[in-house]
Amino acid sequence: MGEFELIHRYFAAPELQQSRRDVCVGIGDDCALIAVPQGKQLAVSVDTSVAGVHFLPEAPAHSIGWRALAVSLSDLAAMGAQPAWFTLAISLPEVDEAWLAEFSRGMADLSQRYGVALVGGDTTRGQLSMSVQVQGYVTQGAAWRRKGAKPGDIIYVSGKLGTAAAGLRIAQGLLSKGLPLPDLDALNAEDSVFSESDRAALKAYLYPEPRFDLISVLSSRVSSAIDISDGLLADLGHILTASGVGASLDHNRIPCFNHADMSPESCSQGALSGGDDYELCFTVSPQRRLELEVSAEQSKVSLHAIGMVTAQEGIRGIPESASVGFDHFKDKR
Ligand code: ADP
Ligand code: MG
């Protein structure tokens, strides 16, 4: 199968195109042509996923496709941008049609959920990796930034942190026993062989959900925001640096994913430093706190106040042993 047949069959599939009126020209020309809605700013972000570094090459191709798109979309959610289009640059060591069909189905399942259209890309031969560039739009001036947190603001996180880190450990455990990793259907199956906690953890790791549901809840109420991709301490650290402030955390209030087979210490360490959760961390001024909590309650999303922004720099209130998240150039994975 040639490059163009491959593109046509697996990436130009209607499931990945969506019917968006703002896509004037999609796959097939030298460029895609997009009509940007009036009064909006384009939000653009790209993330690369390399086999063995960002994802387990043994993972189901359906999960690899889903995840590659999800981690990029999460950056749009983190700035309050509505997702719209994406491009995919993929390197494949070989043409494995069964793998490609599952990969593109996983990407399509997530893209359909948010109506994001695949409008172009590039296909090359090489070590398995993919870069997904996403574009979304946000009302002029309304995007949440990392800078903007002020002393006295309350720090919040969504979801239970450390869930994906637990999922990665469970996945590695399965692989070490020579067992396959489950795809979404297997994780959702009524007769699944996995416990409830294993399922939740594996789902969080293999099928992350970008938190677009938080955009309307947080809307203009937040003073800064970020998505948690490298662990709470690392990503909150980016907000603090950008805003020129520090934080005092209430360790007991940080929502941890507790797994029956893990010690409380390792759950807590996962919540502070585990990556891949793609939850949001954000700050809110005390004046808007009540409004935010009412809005969260109405939308049935759970948010957790975990501390306060301080004028004094650095993060206080967490065990000294807690380590910061992963850094590609500092750490060896
Ligand atoms: P060019 O050589 O002009 O860059 P290509 O031959 O690389 O174009 O690609 C042909 C068309 O297919 C282009 O519209 C491109 O955007 C699209 N395309 C290539 N690879 C992918 C992919 N993996 N996913 C989606 N579209 C792709
Ligand atoms: Mg090209």
Coordinates of C-alpha atoms and ligand atoms in Angstrom, one line a residue:
M1 CA 0.0 0.0 0.0
G2 CA 1.4 3.4 -1.0
E3 CA 1.5 6.6 1.1
F4 CA -1.6 8.2 -0.6
E5 CA -3.7 5.1 -0.4
L6 CA -2.8 4.8 3.3
I7 CA -3.8 8.5 3.9
H8 CA -7.0 8.1 2.0
R9 CA -8.0 4.9 3.7
Y10 CA -7.1 5.7 7.3
F11 CA -6.9 9.5 7.7
A12 CA -9.4 10.9 5.1
A13 CA -12.1 8.6 6.6
P14 CA -15.4 10.5 7.1
E15 CA -15.3 9.6 10.9
L16 CA -12.3 11.9 11.2
Q17 CA -13.6 14.7 9.1
Q18 CA -16.8 15.8 10.8
S19 CA -19.1 18.1 9.0
R20 CA -17.9 21.5 10.0
R21 CA -18.9 24.5 8.0
D22 CA -15.7 26.4 8.9
V23 CA -13.5 23.8 7.1
C24 CA -13.4 25.2 3.5
V25 CA -10.8 22.7 2.3
G26 CA -9.6 19.7 4.3
I27 CA -7.3 16.8 3.4
G28 CA -6.1 16.5 -0.1
D29 CA -4.7 20.0 -1.0
D30 CA -1.4 21.5 -0.1
C31 CA -3.0 23.3 2.8
A32 CA -6.3 23.1 4.7
L33 CA -8.4 26.3 4.5
I34 CA -10.3 27.3 7.5
A35 CA -12.8 30.1 8.2
V36 CA -12.1 31.5 11.6
P37 CA -15.3 32.8 13.3
Q38 CA -15.4 36.6 13.7
G39 CA -14.5 38.0 17.1
K40 CA -12.5 34.9 18.0
Q41 CA -8.8 34.2 18.5
L42 CA -7.2 31.0 17.3
A43 CA -5.7 28.8 20.1
V44 CA -2.9 26.6 18.6
S45 CA -0.9 23.8 20.3
V46 CA 1.1 20.8 19.3
D47 CA 2.2 17.7 21.2
T48 CA 4.4 14.8 20.2
S49 CA 3.9 11.3 21.4
V50 CA 7.0 9.0 21.0
A51 CA 6.6 5.2 21.5
G52 CA 8.3 4.1 24.7
V53 CA 8.6 7.7 26.0
H54 CA 5.0 9.0 26.0
F55 CA 3.0 5.9 25.5
L56 CA 3.5 2.1 25.8
P57 CA 4.1 0.7 22.3
E58 CA 2.2 -2.4 23.5
A59 CA -0.9 -0.4 24.2
P60 CA -4.0 -1.1 22.0
A61 CA -3.7 1.0 18.8
H62 CA -7.2 2.3 19.6
S63 CA -5.8 3.8 22.9
I64 CA -2.7 5.2 21.2
G65 CA -4.9 7.1 18.6
W66 CA -7.3 8.4 21.3
R67 CA -4.5 9.4 23.6
A68 CA -2.4 11.3 21.0
L69 CA -5.4 13.5 20.3
A70 CA -6.5 13.8 23.9
V71 CA -3.2 15.1 25.2
S72 CA -3.2 17.9 22.6
L73 CA -6.9 18.7 23.1
S74 CA -6.2 19.1 26.8
D75 CA -4.0 22.2 26.1
L76 CA -7.1 23.8 24.5
A77 CA -9.2 22.9 27.5
A78 CA -6.6 24.4 29.8
M79 CA -6.9 27.8 28.2
G80 CA -10.7 27.7 27.8
A81 CA -10.6 27.3 24.1
Q82 CA -13.3 25.3 22.1
P83 CA -11.7 22.6 20.0
A84 CA -12.2 22.8 16.2
W85 CA -9.6 21.2 14.0
F86 CA -6.4 19.2 14.1
T87 CA -3.6 18.0 12.0
L88 CA -1.6 14.7 12.4
A89 CA 2.1 14.1 11.5
I90 CA 2.8 10.4 12.0
S91 CA 5.9 8.3 11.6
L92 CA 5.3 4.6 11.1
P93 CA 8.0 1.9 11.0
E94 CA 5.8 -0.2 8.6
V95 CA 2.3 -0.3 7.2
D96 CA 0.3 -2.5 9.5
E97 CA -3.3 -2.2 8.4
A98 CA -4.9 -3.8 11.4
W99 CA -2.9 -1.4 13.7
L100 CA -3.8 1.6 11.5
A101 CA -7.5 0.8 11.4
E102 CA -7.6 0.7 15.2
F103 CA -5.4 3.8 15.6
S104 CA -7.7 5.8 13.4
R105 CA -10.8 4.4 15.0
G106 CA -9.5 5.5 18.4
M107 CA -8.7 9.0 17.1
A108 CA -12.1 9.2 15.4
D109 CA -14.0 8.1 18.6
L110 CA -12.5 11.0 20.5
S111 CA -12.7 13.5 17.6
Q112 CA -16.4 12.8 17.2
R113 CA -17.1 13.5 20.8
Y114 CA -16.0 17.1 20.4
G115 CA -16.7 17.6 16.7
V116 CA -13.0 18.3 15.9
A117 CA -12.0 17.6 12.3
L118 CA -8.8 16.2 11.0
V119 CA -7.9 18.7 8.2
G120 CA -4.4 17.6 7.2
G121 CA -1.1 16.0 8.2
D122 CA 2.0 14.3 7.1
T123 CA 2.9 10.6 6.9
T124 CA 6.5 9.3 7.0
R125 CA 8.4 6.2 7.7
G126 CA 10.4 6.1 10.9
Q127 CA 10.2 5.1 14.6
L128 CA 6.6 5.1 15.8
S129 CA 5.6 8.6 16.9
M130 CA 2.9 11.2 16.2
S131 CA 2.5 14.9 16.5
V132 CA -1.0 16.2 16.8
Q133 CA -1.5 19.9 16.3
V134 CA -4.8 21.2 17.5
Q135 CA -6.6 24.4 16.9
G136 CA -9.5 25.9 18.7
Y137 CA -11.0 29.2 19.3
V138 CA -11.7 31.5 22.2
T139 CA -13.5 34.8 22.5
Q140 CA -11.0 37.7 22.1
G141 CA -9.1 38.2 25.3
A142 CA -11.0 35.5 27.2
A143 CA -8.4 32.8 27.3
W144 CA -7.1 31.7 30.7
R145 CA -3.4 32.2 31.1
R146 CA -0.7 30.7 33.4
K147 CA -0.1 34.2 34.6
G148 CA -2.7 36.1 36.6
A149 CA -2.7 34.3 40.0
K150 CA -2.7 36.8 42.9
P151 CA -1.8 36.4 46.6
G152 CA -5.0 35.4 48.4
D153 CA -6.5 33.5 45.4
I154 CA -7.7 30.0 46.1
I155 CA -6.0 27.1 44.2
Y156 CA -8.3 24.4 42.8
V157 CA -7.9 21.1 41.0
S158 CA -10.5 19.0 39.2
G159 CA -10.7 15.2 39.5
K160 CA -8.7 12.7 41.5
L161 CA -5.0 13.1 41.0
G162 CA -2.6 10.2 40.5
T163 CA -5.2 8.0 38.8
A164 CA -3.3 7.8 35.5
A165 CA 0.0 7.2 37.4
A166 CA -1.7 4.2 39.1
G167 CA -3.0 3.1 35.6
L168 CA 0.5 3.2 34.2
R169 CA 1.7 1.0 37.0
I170 CA -1.1 -1.5 36.5
A171 CA -0.4 -1.5 32.8
Q172 CA 3.3 -2.2 33.3
G173 CA 2.3 -5.0 35.7
L174 CA 0.1 -6.6 33.1
L175 CA 2.8 -6.4 30.5
S176 CA 5.4 -7.9 32.8
K177 CA 3.1 -10.9 33.1
G178 CA 2.8 -11.1 29.3
L179 CA -0.8 -10.0 29.4
P180 CA -2.3 -7.7 26.8
L181 CA -3.6 -4.2 27.8
P182 CA -7.4 -3.7 27.4
D183 CA -9.0 -1.3 25.0
L184 CA -12.0 0.9 25.8
D185 CA -14.6 -1.8 25.0
A186 CA -12.8 -4.3 27.2
L187 CA -12.6 -1.7 30.0
N188 CA -16.3 -0.9 29.7
A189 CA -17.4 -4.6 29.4
E190 CA -19.9 -5.7 32.1
D191 CA -17.9 -8.9 32.5
S192 CA -14.6 -7.2 32.7
V193 CA -11.9 -9.2 34.6
F194 CA -10.6 -6.0 36.2
S195 CA -11.6 -4.6 39.6
E196 CA -13.4 -1.2 39.7
S197 CA -10.2 0.6 40.8
D198 CA -8.1 -1.1 38.1
R199 CA -10.6 -0.1 35.5
A200 CA -10.7 3.5 36.6
A201 CA -6.9 3.7 36.7
L202 CA -6.4 2.0 33.3
K203 CA -9.1 4.2 31.7
A204 CA -7.5 7.4 33.1
Y205 CA -4.1 6.3 31.7
L206 CA -5.1 4.8 28.3
Y207 CA -8.2 7.0 27.6
P208 CA -7.7 10.5 29.1
E209 CA -10.6 12.9 28.8
P210 CA -9.8 16.5 28.1
R211 CA -11.8 18.7 30.5
F212 CA -13.9 20.7 28.1
D213 CA -16.8 20.2 30.5
L214 CA -15.1 22.7 32.8
I215 CA -15.0 25.6 30.4
S216 CA -18.5 26.9 31.1
V217 CA -18.1 26.2 34.9
L218 CA -14.8 28.2 35.2
S219 CA -15.6 30.7 32.3
S220 CA -14.5 34.2 33.4
R221 CA -14.2 33.2 37.1
V222 CA -10.5 32.0 37.1
S223 CA -7.4 34.2 37.4
S224 CA -5.0 31.5 36.0
A225 CA -5.2 27.9 34.7
I226 CA -3.1 25.0 33.5
D227 CA -3.7 21.3 32.7
I228 CA -1.9 18.7 34.8
S229 CA 0.2 16.7 32.4
D230 CA 3.5 16.4 34.3
G231 CA 2.1 16.2 37.9
L232 CA 0.5 18.8 40.2
L233 CA 3.7 20.2 41.7
A234 CA 5.4 20.7 38.3
D235 CA 2.3 22.2 36.7
L236 CA 1.2 24.4 39.6
G237 CA 4.9 25.4 39.6
H238 CA 4.4 26.8 36.1
I239 CA 1.4 29.0 37.2
L240 CA 3.4 30.2 40.2
T241 CA 6.5 31.1 38.1
A242 CA 4.4 32.8 35.4
S243 CA 2.5 34.8 38.0
G244 CA 5.5 35.6 40.3
V245 CA 3.8 34.2 43.4
G246 CA 4.0 31.1 45.7
A247 CA 1.6 28.7 47.2
S248 CA 0.6 27.3 50.6
L249 CA -1.0 23.9 50.1
D250 CA -3.2 21.9 52.4
H251 CA -1.8 18.5 51.8
N252 CA -4.9 16.7 53.3
R253 CA -7.2 18.4 50.8
I254 CA -5.4 17.2 47.7
P255 CA -7.8 14.7 46.1
C256 CA -5.8 11.4 45.7
F257 CA -6.8 8.3 43.8
N258 CA -6.7 5.6 46.4
H259 CA -6.1 2.1 45.1
A260 CA -6.7 -0.9 47.4
D261 CA -3.3 -2.4 46.4
M262 CA -1.3 0.8 46.9
S263 CA 0.0 2.3 50.1
P264 CA -1.4 5.7 51.1
E265 CA 2.1 7.2 50.7
S266 CA 2.4 6.0 47.2
C267 CA -1.1 7.3 46.3
S268 CA -0.2 10.6 47.8
Q269 CA 3.1 10.7 45.9
G270 CA 1.2 9.8 42.7
A271 CA -1.2 12.7 43.3
L272 CA 1.6 15.2 43.8
S273 CA 4.0 14.1 41.1
G274 CA 2.3 11.5 38.8
G275 CA 1.8 12.7 35.3
D276 CA -0.8 12.1 32.6
D277 CA -4.0 13.0 34.5
Y278 CA -5.0 15.9 32.3
E279 CA -7.1 17.4 35.0
L280 CA -7.0 21.2 35.4
C281 CA -5.4 23.3 38.1
F282 CA -6.6 26.9 38.4
T283 CA -6.9 29.9 40.8
V284 CA -9.9 31.9 41.8
S285 CA -10.1 35.2 43.7
P286 CA -11.9 34.9 47.1
Q287 CA -14.7 37.2 45.8
R288 CA -15.6 34.8 43.0
R289 CA -15.2 31.6 45.1
L290 CA -18.9 31.2 46.0
E291 CA -20.0 31.9 42.4
L292 CA -17.6 29.2 41.1
E293 CA -18.7 26.6 43.7
V294 CA -22.4 27.2 42.9
S295 CA -21.6 26.8 39.2
A296 CA -19.7 23.6 39.8
E297 CA -22.5 22.2 41.9
Q298 CA -25.1 23.0 39.2
S299 CA -23.0 21.3 36.6
K300 CA -22.2 18.4 38.9
V301 CA -18.5 18.6 38.5
S302 CA -16.2 18.1 41.5
L303 CA -13.6 20.7 42.2
H304 CA -11.3 20.7 45.2
A305 CA -9.8 23.8 46.9
I306 CA -6.2 22.7 47.9
G307 CA -4.6 25.8 49.1
M308 CA -3.9 29.5 48.6
V309 CA -1.6 31.7 46.5
T310 CA 1.0 33.5 48.6
A311 CA 3.2 36.5 47.9
Q312 CA 6.1 34.4 49.2
E313 CA 7.5 32.3 46.4
G314 CA 7.8 28.5 46.5
I315 CA 5.4 25.7 47.5
R316 CA 4.7 25.1 51.2
G317 CA 2.6 22.5 53.0
I318 CA 3.7 19.3 51.3
P319 CA 6.1 16.6 52.6
E320 CA 9.7 17.4 51.9
S321 CA 10.1 14.1 50.2
A322 CA 7.6 14.9 47.5
S323 CA 9.3 15.1 44.2
V324 CA 8.4 17.3 41.2
G325 CA 7.2 15.8 37.9
F326 CA 9.0 14.4 34.9
D327 CA 11.4 16.6 32.9
H328 CA 12.6 15.1 29.6
F329 CA 16.0 16.6 29.7
K330 CA 16.7 16.3 33.4
D331 CA 15.3 12.8 34.2
K332 CA 15.8 9.5 32.5
R333 CA 12.6 7.5 32.2
Ligands
ADP1 P1 2.5 17.7 0.6 O1 3.5 16.9 0.0 O2 1.9 18.8 -0.2 O3 2.9 18.2 2.0 P2 1.4 15.2 1.3 O4 1.6 14.4 0.1 O5 2.3 15.1 2.5 O6 1.2 16.8 0.9 O7 -0.1 15.0 1.8 C1 -1.2 14.9 0.9 C2 -2.5 15.4 1.6 O8 -2.8 14.4 2.6 C3 -2.3 16.7 2.3 O9 -3.6 17.4 2.2 C4 -2.0 16.4 3.7 O10 -2.5 17.4 4.6 C5 -2.8 15.1 3.9 N1 -2.2 14.1 4.9 C6 -1.0 13.5 4.8 N2 -0.8 12.7 5.9 C7 -1.9 12.8 6.7 C8 -2.3 12.3 7.9 N3 -1.5 11.4 8.6 N4 -3.4 12.7 8.4 C9 -4.2 13.5 7.8 N5 -3.9 14.1 6.6 C10 -2.8 13.7 6.0
MG2 MG 3.8 16.6 3.3

